[in-house]
PDB file of C-alpha atoms in Angstrom:
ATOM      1  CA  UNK C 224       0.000   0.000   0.000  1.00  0.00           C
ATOM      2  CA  UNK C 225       1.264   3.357  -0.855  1.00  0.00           C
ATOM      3  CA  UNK C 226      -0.238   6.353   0.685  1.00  0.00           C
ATOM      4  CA  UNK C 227      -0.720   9.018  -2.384  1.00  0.00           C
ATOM      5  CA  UNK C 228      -1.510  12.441  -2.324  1.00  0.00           C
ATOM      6  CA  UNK C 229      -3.713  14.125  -5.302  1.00  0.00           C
ATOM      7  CA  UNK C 230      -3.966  18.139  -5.941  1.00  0.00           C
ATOM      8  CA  UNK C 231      -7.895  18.921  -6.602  1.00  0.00           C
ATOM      9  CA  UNK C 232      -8.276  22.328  -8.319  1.00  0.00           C
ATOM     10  CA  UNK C 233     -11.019  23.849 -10.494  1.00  0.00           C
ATOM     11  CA  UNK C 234     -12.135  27.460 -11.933  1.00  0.00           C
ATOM     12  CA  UNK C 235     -15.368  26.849 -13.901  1.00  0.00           C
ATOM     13  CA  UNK C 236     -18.026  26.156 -11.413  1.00  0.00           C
ATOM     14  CA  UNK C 237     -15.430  25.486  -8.988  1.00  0.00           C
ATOM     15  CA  UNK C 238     -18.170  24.973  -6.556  1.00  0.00           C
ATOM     16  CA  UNK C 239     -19.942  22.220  -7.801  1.00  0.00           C
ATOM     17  CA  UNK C 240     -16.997  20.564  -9.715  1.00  0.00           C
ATOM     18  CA  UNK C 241     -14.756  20.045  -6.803  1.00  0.00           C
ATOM     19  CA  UNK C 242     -17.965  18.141  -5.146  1.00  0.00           C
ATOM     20  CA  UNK C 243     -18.023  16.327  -8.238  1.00  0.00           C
ATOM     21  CA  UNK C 244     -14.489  15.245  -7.975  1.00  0.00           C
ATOM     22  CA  UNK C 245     -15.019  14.634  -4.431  1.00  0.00           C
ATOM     23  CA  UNK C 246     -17.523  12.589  -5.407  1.00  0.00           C
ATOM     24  CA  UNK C 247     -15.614   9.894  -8.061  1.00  0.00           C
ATOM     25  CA  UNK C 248     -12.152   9.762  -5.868  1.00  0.00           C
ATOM     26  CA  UNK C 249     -14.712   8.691  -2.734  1.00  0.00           C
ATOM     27  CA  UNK C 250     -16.419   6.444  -5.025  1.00  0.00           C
ATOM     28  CA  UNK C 251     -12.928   4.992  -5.998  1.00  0.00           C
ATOM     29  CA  UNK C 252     -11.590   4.894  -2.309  1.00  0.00           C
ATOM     30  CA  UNK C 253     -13.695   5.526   0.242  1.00  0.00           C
ATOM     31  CA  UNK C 254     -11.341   6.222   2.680  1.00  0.00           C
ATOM     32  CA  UNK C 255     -10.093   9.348   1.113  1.00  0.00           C
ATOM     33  CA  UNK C 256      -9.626  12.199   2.852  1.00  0.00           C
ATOM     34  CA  UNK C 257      -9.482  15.754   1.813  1.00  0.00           C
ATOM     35  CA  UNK C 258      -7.891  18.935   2.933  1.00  0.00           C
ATOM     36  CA  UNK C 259      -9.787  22.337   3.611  1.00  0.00           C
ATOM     37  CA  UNK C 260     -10.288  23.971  -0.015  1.00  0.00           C
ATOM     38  CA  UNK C 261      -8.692  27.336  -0.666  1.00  0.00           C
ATOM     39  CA  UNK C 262      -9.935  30.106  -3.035  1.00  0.00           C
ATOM     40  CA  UNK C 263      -6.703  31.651  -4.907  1.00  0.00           C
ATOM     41  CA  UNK C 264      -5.970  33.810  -8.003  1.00  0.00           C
ATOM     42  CA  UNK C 265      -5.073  31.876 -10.960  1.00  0.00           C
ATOM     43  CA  UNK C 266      -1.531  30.919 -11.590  1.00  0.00           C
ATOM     44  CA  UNK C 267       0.458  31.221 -15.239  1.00  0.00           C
ATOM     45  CA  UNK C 268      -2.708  33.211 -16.822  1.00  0.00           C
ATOM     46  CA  UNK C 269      -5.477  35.727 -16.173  1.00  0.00           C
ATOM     47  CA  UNK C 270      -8.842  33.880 -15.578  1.00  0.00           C
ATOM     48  CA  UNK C 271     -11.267  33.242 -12.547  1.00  0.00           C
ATOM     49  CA  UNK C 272     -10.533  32.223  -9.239  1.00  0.00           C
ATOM     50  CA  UNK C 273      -9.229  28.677  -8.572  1.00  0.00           C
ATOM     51  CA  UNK C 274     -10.298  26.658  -5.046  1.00  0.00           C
ATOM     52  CA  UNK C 275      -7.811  23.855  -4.366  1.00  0.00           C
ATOM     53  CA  UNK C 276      -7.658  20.978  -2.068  1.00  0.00           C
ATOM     54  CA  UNK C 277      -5.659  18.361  -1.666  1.00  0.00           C
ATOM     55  CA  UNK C 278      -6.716  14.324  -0.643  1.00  0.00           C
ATOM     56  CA  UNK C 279      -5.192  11.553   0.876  1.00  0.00           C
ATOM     57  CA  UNK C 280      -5.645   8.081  -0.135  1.00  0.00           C
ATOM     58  CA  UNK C 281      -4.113   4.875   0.216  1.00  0.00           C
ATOM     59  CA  UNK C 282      -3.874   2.580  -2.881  1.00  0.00           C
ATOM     60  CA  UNK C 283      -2.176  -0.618  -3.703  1.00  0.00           C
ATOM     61  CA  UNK C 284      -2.204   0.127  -7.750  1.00  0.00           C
ATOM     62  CA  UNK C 285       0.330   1.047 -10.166  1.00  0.00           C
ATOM     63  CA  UNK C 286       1.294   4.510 -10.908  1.00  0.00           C
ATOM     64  CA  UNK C 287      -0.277   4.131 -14.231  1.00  0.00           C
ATOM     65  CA  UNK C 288      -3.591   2.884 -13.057  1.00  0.00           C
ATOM     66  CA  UNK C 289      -3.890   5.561 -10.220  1.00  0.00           C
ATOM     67  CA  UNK C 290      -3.422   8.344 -13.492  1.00  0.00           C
ATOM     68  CA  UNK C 291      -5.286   6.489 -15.379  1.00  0.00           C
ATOM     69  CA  UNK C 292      -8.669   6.519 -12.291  1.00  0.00           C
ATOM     70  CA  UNK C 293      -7.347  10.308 -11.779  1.00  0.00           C
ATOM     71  CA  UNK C 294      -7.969  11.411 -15.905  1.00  0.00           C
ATOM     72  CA  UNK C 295     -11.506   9.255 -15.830  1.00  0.00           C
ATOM     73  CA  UNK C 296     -12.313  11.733 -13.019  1.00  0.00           C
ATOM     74  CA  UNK C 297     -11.122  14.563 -14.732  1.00  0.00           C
ATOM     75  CA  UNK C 298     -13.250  13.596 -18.142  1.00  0.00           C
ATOM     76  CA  UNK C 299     -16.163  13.035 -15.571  1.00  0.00           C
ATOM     77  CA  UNK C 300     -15.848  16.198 -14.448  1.00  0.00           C
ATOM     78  CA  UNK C 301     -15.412  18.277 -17.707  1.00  0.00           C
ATOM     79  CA  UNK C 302     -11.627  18.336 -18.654  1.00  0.00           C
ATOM     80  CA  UNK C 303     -10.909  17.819 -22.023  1.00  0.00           C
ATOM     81  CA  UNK C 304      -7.432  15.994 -22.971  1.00  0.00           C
ATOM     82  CA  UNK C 305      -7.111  18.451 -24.988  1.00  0.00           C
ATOM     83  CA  UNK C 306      -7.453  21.573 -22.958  1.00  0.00           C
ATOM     84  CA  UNK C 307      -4.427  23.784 -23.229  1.00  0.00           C
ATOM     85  CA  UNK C 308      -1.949  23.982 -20.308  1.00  0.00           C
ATOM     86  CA  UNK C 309      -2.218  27.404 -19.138  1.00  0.00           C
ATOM     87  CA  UNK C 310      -5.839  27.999 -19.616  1.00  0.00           C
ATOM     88  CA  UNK C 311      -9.293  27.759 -17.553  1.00  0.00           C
ATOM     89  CA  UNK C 312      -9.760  24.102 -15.910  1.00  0.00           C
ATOM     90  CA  UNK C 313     -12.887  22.505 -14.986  1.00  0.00           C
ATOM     91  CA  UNK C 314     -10.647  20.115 -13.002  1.00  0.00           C
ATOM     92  CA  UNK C 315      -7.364  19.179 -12.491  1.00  0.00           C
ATOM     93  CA  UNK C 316      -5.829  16.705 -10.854  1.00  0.00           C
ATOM     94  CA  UNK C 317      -2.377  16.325  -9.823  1.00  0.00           C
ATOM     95  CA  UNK C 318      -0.586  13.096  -8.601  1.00  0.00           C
ATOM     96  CA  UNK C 319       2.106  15.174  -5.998  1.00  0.00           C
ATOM     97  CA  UNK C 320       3.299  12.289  -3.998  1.00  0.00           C
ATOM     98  CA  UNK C 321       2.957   8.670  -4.213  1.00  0.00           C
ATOM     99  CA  UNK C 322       4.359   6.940  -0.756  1.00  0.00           C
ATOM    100  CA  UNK C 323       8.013   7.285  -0.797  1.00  0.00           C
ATOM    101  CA  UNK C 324       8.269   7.014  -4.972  1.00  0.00           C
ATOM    102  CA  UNK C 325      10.772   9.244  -7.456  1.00  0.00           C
ATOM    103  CA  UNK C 326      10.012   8.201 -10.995  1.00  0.00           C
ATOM    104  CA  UNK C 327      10.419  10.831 -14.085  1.00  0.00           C
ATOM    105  CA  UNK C 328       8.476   9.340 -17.496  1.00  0.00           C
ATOM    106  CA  UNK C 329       7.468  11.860 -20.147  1.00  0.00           C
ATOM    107  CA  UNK C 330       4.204  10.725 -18.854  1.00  0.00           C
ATOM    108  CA  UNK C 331       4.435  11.452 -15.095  1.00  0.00           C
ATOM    109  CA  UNK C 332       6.947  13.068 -12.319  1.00  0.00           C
ATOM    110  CA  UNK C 333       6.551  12.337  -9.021  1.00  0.00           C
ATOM    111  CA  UNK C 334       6.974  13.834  -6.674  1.00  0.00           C
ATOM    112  CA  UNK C 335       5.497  16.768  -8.919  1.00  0.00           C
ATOM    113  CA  UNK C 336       8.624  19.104  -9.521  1.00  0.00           C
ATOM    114  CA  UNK C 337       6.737  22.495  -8.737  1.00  0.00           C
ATOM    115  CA  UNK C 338       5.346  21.100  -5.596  1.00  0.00           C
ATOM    116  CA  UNK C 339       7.404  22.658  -3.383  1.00  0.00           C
ATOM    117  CA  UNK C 340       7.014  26.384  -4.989  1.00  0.00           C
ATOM    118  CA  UNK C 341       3.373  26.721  -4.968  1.00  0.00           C
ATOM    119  CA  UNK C 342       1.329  27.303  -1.765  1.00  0.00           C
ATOM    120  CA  UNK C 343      -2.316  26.076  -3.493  1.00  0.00           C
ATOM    121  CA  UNK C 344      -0.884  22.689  -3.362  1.00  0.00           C
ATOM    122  CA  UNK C 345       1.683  22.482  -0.408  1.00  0.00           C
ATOM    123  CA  UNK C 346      -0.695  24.726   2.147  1.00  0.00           C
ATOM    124  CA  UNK C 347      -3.224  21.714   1.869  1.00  0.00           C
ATOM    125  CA  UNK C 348      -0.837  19.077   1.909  1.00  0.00           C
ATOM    126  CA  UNK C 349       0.773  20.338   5.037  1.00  0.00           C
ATOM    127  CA  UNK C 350      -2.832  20.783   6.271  1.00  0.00           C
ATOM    128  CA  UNK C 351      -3.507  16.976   5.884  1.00  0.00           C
ATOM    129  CA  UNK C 352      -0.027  15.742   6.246  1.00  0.00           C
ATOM    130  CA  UNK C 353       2.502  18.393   8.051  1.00  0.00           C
ATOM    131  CA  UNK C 354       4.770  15.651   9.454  1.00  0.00           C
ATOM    132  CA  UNK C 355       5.161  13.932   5.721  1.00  0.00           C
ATOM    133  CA  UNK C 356       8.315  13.739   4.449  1.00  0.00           C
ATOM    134  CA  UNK C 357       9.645  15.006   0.845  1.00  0.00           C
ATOM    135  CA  UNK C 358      10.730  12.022  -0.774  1.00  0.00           C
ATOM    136  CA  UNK C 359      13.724  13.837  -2.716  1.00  0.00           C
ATOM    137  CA  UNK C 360      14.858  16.440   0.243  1.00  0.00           C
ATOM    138  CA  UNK C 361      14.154  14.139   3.553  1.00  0.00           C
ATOM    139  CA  UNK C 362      12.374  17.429   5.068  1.00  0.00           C
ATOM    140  CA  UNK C 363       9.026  17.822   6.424  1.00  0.00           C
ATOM    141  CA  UNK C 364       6.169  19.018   4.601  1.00  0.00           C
ATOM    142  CA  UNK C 365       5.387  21.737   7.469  1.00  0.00           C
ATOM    143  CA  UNK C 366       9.125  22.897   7.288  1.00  0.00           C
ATOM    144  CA  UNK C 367       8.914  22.962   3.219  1.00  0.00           C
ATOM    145  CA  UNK C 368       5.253  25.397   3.836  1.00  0.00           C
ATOM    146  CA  UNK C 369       7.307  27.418   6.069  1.00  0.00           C
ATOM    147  CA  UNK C 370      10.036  28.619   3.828  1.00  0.00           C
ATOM    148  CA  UNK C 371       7.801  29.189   1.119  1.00  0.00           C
ATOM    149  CA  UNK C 372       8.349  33.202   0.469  1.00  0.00           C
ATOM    150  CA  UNK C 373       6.407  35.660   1.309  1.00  0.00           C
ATOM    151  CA  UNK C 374       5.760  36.461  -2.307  1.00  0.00           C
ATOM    152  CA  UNK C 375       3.997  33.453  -2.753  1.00  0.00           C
ATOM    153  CA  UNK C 376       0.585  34.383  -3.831  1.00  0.00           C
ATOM    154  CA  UNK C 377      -1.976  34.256  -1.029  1.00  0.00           C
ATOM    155  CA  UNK C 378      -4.923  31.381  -0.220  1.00  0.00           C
ATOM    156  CA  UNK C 379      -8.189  32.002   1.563  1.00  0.00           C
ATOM    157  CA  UNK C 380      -9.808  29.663   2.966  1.00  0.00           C
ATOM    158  CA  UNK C 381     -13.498  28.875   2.129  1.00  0.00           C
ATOM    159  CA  UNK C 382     -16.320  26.941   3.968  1.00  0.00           C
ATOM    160  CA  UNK C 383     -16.254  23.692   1.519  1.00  0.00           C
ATOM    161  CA  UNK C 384     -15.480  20.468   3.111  1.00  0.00           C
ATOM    162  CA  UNK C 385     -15.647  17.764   0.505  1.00  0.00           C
ATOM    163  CA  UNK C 386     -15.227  15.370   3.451  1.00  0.00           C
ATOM    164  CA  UNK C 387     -18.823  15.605   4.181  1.00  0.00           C
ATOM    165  CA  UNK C 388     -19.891  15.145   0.275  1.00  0.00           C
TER     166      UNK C 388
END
């Protein structure tokens, strides 16, 4: 068993497509557990609002099947494979961690590379898991959230708890 950690993040009808999301991973394991979702300005374009989350699962399949469950959930959800990278999402979701594995395929990185540098994925992560170590650096999660800079773009926290979906 590996316990894996998956980014949640939406910005059309964030709302109701993050409870959708909610929704297949809990269908897929329902032990999952989620983070508090955060409201936060989108990232690498101009465009609405994202809220992010994080959840927690543990899973005994492969990489490739938990991507392949993660992009079902995605299509359910709205996400075309086709959507451009820096653009609107109706969801997205990120593998960040998977137990204690490094692997780099043109299909996947894990631990995700920009993990570290952006606060609407290691804020909920450290939420759920502070203690977790990185994988690559050996450090705590909470110590990682705490030398994030300053500049780092702000989160607010909202009242949605997918954990009661």
């Amino acid at each position: 068993m590996a316990l894996i950690h998956v980014a949640i993040g939406s910005n059309i009808e964030p709302q109701r497509r993050m409870v959708q999301a909610a929704e297949g991973l809990k269908q897929w394991h329902a032990g999952a557990r989620f983070s508090p979702c955060y409201q936060n300005a989108a990232f690498g374009f101009t465009g609405a609002d994202f809220i992010n989350a994080v959840v927690e699962l543990d899973s005994s399949e492969s990489v490739e099947q938990v991507l392949a469950q993660l992009r079902a959930i995605e299509q359910r959800c709205g996400r075309g494979r086709d959507d451009p990278k820096w653009a609107p999402r109706a969801m997205d979701l990120d593998l960040l961690l998977y137990g204690d594995c490094i692997e780099k395929t043109p299909e996947c990185r894990i631990p995700r590379p920009d993990l570290l540098r952006r606060r609407y994925m290691l804020q909920p992560l450290a939420d759920l898991a502070p203690g977790l170590r990185h994988p690559v650096t050996g450090r705590r999660i909470d110590e990682h959230l705490a030398e994030l800079g300053a500049d780092a773009p702000p989160l607010t926290a909202i009242g949605l708890d997918l954990n009661r979906v």
